mmCIF file of C-alpha atoms in Angstrom:
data_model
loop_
_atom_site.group_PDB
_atom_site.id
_atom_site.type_symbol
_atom_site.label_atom_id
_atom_site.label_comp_id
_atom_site.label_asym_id
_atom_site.label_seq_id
_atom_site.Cartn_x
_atom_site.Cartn_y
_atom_site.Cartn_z
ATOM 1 C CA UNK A 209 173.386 151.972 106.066
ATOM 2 C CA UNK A 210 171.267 153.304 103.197
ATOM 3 C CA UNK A 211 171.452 152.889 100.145
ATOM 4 C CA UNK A 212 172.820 155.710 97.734
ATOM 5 C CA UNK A 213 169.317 155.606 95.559
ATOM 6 C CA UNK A 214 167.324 155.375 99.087
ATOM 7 C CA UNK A 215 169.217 158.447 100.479
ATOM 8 C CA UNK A 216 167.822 160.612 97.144
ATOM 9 C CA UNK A 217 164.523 159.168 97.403
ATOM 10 C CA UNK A 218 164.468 160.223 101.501
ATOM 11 C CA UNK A 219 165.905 163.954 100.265
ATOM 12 C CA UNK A 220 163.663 164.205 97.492
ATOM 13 C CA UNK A 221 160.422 163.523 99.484
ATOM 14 C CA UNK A 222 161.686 165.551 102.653
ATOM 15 C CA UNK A 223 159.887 168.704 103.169
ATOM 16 C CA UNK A 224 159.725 171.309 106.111
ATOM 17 C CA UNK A 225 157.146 171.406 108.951
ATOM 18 C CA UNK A 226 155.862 173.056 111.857
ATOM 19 C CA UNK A 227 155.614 172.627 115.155
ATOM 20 C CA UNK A 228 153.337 173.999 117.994
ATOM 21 C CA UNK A 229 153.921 173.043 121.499
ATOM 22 C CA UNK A 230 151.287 172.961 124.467
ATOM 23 C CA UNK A 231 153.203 172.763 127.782
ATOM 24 C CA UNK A 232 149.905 170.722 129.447
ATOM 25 C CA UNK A 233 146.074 169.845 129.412
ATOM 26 C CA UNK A 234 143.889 172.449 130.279
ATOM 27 C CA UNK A 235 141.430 170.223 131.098
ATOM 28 C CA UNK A 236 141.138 166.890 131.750
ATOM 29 C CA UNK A 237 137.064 166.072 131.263
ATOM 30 C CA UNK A 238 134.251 163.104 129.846
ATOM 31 C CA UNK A 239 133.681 165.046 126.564
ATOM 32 C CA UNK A 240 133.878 164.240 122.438
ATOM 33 C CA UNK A 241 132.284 166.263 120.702
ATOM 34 C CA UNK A 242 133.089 164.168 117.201
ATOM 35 C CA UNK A 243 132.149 160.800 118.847
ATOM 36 C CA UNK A 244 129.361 161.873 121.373
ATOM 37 C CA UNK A 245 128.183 165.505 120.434
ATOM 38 C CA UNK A 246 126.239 167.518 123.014
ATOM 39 C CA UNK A 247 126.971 164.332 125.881
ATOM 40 C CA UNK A 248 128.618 164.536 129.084
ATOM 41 C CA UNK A 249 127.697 160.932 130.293
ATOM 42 C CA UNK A 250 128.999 158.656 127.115
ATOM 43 C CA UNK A 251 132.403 159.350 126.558
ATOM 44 C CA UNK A 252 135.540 158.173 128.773
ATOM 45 C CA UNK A 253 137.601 160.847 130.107
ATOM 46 C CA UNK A 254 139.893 162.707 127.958
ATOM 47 C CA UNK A 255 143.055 164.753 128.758
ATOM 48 C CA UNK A 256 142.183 168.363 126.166
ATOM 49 C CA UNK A 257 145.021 170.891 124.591
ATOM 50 C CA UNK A 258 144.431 173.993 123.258
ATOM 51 C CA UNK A 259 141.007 176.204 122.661
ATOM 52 C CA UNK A 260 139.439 176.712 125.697
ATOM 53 C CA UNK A 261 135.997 177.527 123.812
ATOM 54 C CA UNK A 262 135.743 173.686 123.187
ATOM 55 C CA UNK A 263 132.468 172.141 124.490
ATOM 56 C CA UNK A 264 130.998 168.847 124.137
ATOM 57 C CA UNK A 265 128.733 170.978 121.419
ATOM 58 C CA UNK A 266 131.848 172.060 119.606
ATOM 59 C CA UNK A 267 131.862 171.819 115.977
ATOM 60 C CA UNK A 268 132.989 174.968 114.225
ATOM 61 C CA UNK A 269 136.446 176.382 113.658
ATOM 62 C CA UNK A 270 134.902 179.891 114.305
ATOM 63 C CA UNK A 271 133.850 178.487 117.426
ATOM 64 C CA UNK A 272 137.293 177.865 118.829
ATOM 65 C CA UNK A 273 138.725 180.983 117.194
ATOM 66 C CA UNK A 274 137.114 183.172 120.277
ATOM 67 C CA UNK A 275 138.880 180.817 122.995
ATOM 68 C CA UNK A 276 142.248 181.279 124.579
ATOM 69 C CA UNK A 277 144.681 178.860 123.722
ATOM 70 C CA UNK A 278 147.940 177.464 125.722
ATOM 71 C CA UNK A 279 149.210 177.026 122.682
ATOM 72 C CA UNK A 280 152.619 178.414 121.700
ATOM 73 C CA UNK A 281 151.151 179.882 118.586
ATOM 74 C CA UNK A 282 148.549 182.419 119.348
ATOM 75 C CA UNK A 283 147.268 181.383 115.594
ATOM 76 C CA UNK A 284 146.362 178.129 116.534
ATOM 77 C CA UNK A 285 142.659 177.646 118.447
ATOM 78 C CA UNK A 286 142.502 173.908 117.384
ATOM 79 C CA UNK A 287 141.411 171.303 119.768
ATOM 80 C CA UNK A 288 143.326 168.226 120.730
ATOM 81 C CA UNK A 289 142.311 165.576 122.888
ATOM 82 C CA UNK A 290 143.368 161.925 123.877
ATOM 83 C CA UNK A 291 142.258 159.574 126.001
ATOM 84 C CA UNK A 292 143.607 160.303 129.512
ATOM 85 C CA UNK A 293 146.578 157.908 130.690
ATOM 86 C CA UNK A 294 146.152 156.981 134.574
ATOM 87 C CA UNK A 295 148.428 155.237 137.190
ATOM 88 C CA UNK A 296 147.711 153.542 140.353
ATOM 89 C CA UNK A 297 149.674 152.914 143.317
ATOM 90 C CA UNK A 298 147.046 150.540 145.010
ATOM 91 C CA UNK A 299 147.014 147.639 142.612
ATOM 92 C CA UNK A 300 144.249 148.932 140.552
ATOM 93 C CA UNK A 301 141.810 150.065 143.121
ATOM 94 C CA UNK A 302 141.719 153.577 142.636
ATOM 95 C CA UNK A 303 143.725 155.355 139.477
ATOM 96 C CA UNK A 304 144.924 159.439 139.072
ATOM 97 C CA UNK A 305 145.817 161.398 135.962
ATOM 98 C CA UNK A 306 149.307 160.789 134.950
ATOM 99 C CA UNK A 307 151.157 163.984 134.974
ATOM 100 C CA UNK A 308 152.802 165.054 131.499
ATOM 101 C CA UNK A 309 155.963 167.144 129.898
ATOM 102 C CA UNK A 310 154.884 168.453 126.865
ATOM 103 C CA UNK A 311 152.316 168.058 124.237
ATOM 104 C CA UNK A 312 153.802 168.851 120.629
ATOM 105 C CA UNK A 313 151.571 168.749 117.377
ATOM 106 C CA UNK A 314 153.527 168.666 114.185
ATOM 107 C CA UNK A 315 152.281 169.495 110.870
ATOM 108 C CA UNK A 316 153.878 167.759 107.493
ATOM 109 C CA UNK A 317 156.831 166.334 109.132
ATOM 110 C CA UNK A 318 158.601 164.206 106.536
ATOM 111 C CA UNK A 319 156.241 164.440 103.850
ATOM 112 C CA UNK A 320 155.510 165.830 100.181
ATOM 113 C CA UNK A 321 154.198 169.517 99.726
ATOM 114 C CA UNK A 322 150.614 169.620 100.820
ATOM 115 C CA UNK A 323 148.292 170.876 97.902
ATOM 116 C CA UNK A 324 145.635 172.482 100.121
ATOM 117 C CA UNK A 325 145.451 173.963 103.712
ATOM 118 C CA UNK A 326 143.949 172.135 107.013
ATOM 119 C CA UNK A 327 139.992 173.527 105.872
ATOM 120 C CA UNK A 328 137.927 175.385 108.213
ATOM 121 C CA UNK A 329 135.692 173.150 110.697
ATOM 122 C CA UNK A 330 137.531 170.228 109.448
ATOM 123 C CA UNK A 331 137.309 167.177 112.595
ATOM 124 C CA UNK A 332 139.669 164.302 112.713
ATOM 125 C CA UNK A 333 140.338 160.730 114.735
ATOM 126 C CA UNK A 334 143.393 159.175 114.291
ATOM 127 C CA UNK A 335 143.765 155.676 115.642
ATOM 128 C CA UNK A 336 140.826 152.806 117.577
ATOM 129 C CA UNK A 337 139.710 153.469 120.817
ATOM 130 C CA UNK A 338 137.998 149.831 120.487
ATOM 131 C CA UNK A 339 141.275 148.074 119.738
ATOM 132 C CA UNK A 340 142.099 145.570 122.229
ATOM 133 C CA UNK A 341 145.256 144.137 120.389
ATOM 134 C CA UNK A 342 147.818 145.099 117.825
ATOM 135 C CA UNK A 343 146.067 143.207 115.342
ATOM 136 C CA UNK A 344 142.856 145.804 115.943
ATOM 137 C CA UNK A 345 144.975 148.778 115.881
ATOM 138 C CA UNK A 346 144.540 150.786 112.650
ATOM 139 C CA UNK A 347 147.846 150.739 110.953
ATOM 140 C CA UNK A 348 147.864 154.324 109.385
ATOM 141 C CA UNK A 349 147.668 155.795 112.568
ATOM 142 C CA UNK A 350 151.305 154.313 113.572
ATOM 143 C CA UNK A 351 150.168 154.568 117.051
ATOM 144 C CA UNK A 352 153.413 153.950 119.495
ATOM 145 C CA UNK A 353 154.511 153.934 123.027
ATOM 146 C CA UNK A 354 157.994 153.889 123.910
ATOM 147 C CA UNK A 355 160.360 155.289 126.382
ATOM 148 C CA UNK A 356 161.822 158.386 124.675
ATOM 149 C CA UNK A 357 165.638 157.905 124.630
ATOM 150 C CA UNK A 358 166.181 154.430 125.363
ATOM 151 C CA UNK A 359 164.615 150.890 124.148
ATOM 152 C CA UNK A 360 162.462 149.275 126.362
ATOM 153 C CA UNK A 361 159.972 146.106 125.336
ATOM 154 C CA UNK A 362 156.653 147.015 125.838
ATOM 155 C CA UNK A 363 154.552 144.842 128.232
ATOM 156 C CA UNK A 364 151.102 142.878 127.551
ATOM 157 C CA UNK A 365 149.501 146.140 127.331
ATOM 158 C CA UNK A 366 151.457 148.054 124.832
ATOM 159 C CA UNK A 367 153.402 150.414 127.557
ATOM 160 C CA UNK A 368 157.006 150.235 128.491
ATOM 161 C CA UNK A 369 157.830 146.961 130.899
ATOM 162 C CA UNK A 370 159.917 149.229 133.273
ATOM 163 C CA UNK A 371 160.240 152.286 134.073
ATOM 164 C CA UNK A 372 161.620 155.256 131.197
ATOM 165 C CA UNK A 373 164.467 157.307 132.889
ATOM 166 C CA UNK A 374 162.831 160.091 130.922
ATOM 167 C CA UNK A 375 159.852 160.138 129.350
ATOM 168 C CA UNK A 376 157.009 158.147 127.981
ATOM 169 C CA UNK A 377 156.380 159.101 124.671
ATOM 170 C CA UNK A 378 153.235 158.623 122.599
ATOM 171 C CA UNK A 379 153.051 159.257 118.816
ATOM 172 C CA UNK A 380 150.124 159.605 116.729
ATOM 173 C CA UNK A 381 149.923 160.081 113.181
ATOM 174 C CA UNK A 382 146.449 161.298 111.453
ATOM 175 C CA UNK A 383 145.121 161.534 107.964
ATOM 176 C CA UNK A 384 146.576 163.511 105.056
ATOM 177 C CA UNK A 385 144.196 163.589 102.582
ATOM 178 C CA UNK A 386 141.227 165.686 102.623
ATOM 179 C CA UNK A 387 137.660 166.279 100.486
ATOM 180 C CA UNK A 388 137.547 169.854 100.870
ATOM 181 C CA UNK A 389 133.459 169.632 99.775
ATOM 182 C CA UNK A 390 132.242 167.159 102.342
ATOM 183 C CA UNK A 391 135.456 167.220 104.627
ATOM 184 C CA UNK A 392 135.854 163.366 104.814
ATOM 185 C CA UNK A 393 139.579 162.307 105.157
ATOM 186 C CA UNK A 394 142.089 159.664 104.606
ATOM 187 C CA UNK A 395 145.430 158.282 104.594
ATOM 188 C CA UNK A 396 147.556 158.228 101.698
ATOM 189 C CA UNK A 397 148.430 155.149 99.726
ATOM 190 C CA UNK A 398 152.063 155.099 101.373
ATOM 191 C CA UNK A 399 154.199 157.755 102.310
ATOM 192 C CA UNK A 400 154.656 160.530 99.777
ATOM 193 C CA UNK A 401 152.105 158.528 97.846
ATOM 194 C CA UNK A 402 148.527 159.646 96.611
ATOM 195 C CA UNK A 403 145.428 160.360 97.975
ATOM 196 C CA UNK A 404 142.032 158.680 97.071
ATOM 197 C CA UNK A 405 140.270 160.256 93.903
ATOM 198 C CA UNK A 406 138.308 163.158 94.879
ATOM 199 C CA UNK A 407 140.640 164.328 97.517
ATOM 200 C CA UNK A 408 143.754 166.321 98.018
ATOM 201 C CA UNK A 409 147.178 166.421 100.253
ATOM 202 C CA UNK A 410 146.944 168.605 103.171
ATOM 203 C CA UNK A 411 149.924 168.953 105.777
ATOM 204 C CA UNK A 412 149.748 166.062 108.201
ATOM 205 C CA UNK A 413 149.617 166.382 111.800
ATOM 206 C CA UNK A 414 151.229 164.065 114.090
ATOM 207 C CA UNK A 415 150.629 163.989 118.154
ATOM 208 C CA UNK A 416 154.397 163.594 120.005
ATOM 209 C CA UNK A 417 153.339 163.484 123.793
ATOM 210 C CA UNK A 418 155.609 163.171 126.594
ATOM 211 C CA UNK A 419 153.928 162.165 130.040
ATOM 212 C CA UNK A 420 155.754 161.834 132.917
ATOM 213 C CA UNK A 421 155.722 159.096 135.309
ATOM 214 C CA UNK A 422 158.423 159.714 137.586
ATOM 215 C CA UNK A 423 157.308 161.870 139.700
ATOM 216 C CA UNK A 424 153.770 159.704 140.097
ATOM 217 C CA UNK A 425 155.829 156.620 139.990
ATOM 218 C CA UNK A 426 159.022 157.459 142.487
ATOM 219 C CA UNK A 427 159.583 153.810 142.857
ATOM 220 C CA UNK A 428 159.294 152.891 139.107
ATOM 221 C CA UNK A 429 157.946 149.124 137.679
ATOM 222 C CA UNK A 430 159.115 145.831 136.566
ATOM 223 C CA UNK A 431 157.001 143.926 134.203
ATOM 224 C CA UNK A 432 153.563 144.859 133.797
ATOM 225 C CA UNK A 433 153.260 149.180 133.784
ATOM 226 C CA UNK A 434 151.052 150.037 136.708
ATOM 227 C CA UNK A 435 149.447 152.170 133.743
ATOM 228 C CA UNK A 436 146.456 152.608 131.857
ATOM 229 C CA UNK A 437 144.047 154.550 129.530
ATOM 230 C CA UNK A 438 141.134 155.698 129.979
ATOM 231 C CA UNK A 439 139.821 153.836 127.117
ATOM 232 C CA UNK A 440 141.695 150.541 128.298
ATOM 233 C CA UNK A 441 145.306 149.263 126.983
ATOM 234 C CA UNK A 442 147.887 151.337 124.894
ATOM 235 C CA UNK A 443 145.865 149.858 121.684
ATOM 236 C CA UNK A 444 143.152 151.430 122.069
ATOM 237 C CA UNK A 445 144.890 154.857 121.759
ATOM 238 C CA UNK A 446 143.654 157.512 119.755
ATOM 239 C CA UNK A 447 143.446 161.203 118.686
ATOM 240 C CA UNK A 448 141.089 163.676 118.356
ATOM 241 C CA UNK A 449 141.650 167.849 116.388
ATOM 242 C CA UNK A 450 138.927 169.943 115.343
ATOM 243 C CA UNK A 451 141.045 172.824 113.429
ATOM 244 C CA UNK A 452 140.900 175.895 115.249
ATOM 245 C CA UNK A 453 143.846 177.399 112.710
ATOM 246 C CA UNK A 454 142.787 181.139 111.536
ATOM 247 C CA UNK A 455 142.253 180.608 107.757
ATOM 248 C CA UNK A 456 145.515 183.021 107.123
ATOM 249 C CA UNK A 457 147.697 181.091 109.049
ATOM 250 C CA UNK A 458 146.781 177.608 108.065
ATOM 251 C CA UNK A 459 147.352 178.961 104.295
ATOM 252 C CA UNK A 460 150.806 180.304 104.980
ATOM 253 C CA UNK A 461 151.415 176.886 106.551
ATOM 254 C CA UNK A 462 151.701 175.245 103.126
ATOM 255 C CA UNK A 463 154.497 177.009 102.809
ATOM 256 C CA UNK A 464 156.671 175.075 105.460
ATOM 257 C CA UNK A 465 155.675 172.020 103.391
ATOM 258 C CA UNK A 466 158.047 173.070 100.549
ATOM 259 C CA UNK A 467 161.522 172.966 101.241
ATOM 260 C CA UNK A 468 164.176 170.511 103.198
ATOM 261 C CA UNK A 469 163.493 169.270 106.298
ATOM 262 C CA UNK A 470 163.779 171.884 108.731
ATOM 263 C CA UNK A 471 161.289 173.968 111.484
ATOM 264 C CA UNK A 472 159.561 177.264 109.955
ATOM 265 C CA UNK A 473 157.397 179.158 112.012
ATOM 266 C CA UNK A 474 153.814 179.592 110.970
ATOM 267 C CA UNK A 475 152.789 183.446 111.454
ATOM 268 C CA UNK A 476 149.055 185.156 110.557
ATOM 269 C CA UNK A 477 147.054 188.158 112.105
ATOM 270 C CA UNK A 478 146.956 187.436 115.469
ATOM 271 C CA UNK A 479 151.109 187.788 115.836
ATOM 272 C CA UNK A 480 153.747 185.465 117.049
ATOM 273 C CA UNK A 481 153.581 185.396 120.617
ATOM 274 C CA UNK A 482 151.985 183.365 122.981
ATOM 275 C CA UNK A 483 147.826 184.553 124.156
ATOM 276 C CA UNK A 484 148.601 186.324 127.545
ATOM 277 C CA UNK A 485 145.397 184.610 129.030
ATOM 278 C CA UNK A 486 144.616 181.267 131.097
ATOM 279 C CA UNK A 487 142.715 178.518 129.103
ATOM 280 C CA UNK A 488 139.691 177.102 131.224
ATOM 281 C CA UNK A 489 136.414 174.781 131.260
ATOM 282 C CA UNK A 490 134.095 176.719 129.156
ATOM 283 C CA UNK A 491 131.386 174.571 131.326
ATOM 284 C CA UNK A 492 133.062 173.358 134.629
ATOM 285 C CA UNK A 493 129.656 173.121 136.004
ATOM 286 C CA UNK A 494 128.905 169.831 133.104
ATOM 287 C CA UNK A 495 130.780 166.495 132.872
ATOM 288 C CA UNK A 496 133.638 165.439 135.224
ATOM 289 C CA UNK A 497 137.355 165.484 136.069
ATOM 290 C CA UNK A 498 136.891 162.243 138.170
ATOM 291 C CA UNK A 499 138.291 158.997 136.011
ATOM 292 C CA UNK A 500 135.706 156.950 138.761
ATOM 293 C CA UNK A 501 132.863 159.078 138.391
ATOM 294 C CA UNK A 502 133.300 159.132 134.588
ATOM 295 C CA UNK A 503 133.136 155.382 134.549
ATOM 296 C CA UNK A 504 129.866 155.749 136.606
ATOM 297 C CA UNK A 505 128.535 158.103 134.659
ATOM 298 C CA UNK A 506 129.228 155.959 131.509
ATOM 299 C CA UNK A 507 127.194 152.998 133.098
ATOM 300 C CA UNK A 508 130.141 150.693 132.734
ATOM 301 C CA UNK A 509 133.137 149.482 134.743
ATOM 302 C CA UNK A 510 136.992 148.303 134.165
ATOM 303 C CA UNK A 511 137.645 144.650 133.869
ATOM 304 C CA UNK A 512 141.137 143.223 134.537
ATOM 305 C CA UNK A 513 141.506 142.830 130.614
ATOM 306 C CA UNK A 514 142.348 146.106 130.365
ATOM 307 C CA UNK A 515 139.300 146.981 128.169
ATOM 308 C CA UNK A 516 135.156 147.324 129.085
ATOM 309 C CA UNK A 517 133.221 145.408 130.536
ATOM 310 C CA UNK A 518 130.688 146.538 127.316
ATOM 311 C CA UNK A 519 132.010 147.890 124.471
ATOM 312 C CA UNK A 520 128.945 148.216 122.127
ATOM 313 C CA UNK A 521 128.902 152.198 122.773
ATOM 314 C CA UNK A 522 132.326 152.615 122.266
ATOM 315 C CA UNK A 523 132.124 151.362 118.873
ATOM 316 C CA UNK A 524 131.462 154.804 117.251
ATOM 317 C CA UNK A 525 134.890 155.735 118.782
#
């Protein structure tokens, strides 16, 4: 049990956050527009939440504030992507989309009050999309898979060694300090710590995903997750947010960073519920939905190793 002192640290340091939910992927497609801007051949496929205005040209806030959004908070036009997890039920020969629950992004959970809001056309990664081991993993990102309510060891590839009687969750923890000049980011020093000199605190976003493998996986698994990414193993997973926030609302978001922990809703001009419109490819007629094809397209192919046969392109992941 803690500690008296370590209780009033934890209360002291324990602010509110926020909380915006996105029931599915909108698209599932080969695009990153932070990594590979303007491509539709280099990047693996990615499963993509939110503003349906986002391109593999996307790089302005403004941009993604004329999409519709299946987000629960019609204020929120970000962008969210991760790399797309697949299953097979042929050994490996062929894979599908796994299917998901719910997508949640949560902003300042558990930390101090944020000094500035989430800037306009600000673009984020959280996590490696090269790692290949817990050792390459980036730390900061705390990066997890787990089964949500009950602890299961994780097999050689950093997913759950049998099968979750609910969920798989996948957590995902990005930077929370920000130059608002240049827009370059980074971690704090520790939690509730400080951020490099030049920047300031912003409210934190963390990815809480829950995808669903029992209905793809009826019979479940024993040992080795008949599971991948579409970058590889678990350890190479990652994140990806271009803020699509309206400027009002992602100010009155600093204010759920200031009390005790609880939920407070984020409102701003474009009211509190959800767009009455159906997000879809801005471009269906560019890229792929294929996880094959995308591999084709990439000029590259999966190697039992969960990884890439080459991974000198993926480097600027």
């Amino acid at each position: 049990m803690p500690s008296l002192p370590t209780l009033l640290s934890l209360a002291a340091t324990a602010s509110a956050y926020t909380q915006v939910n996105l029931m599915s992927a909108f698209m599932t497609k080969n695009i990153d527009p932070i990594v590979f801007p303007g491509s539709y051949s280099e990047s693996h496929l990615h499963s993509i939440f939110g503003s349906d205005a986002l391109t593999a040209s996307t790089t302005t806030s403004a941009s993604l504030q004329k999409g519709c959004t299946n987000a629960d908070n019609p204020n929120d036009l970000s962008a969210y992507w991760v790399p797309t997890p697949l299953y097979t039920t042929d050994g490996g020969k062929t894979y599908q989309p796994l299917g998901m629950f719910r997508f949640s992004a949560y902003y300042n959970l558990g930390e101090t009050p944020a000094e500035v809001p989430i800037p306009q056309n600000l673009q984020m990664v959280a996590g490696k999309a090269t790692a290949a081991s817990p050792s390459d993993m980036d730390a900061n990102a705390q990066s997890s898979w787990s089964c949500e309510s009950e602890d299961v060891p994780l097999d050689k590839n950093g997913f759950p060694s049998r099968t979750c009687s609910t969920h798989i969750q996948q957590l995902l923890f990005f930077p929370n300090c920000v130059n608002e000049q240049t827009l370059e980011t980074a971690y704090k020093d520790r939690r509730g710590g400080s951020c490099p000199s030049g920047m300031k605190s912003m409210p934190q976003l963390r990815f809480s995903i829950r995808w669903d493998a029992r209905k793809d996986l009826p019979n479940g698994w024993s040992g080795e997750a008949p599971i991948k990414l579409a970058c590889g193993s678990a350890w190479c997973s990652h994140g990806d947010f271009i803020n699509g926030w309206t400027e009002e609302a992602a100010k009155n978001m600093l204010e759920t960073t200031k009390e005790k922990m609880h939920f407070m809703a984020v409102t701003g001009s474009l009211g509190s519920k959800q767009m009455a419109c159906t997000p879809k490819d801005a471009e269906p007629s560019k890229g792929t939905a294929d996880y094959a094809e995308s591999v084709k397209m990439m000029g590259k192919r999966s190697v039992p190793e969960w990884g890439w046969a080459s991974k000198s392109r993926m480097a600027r992941a």
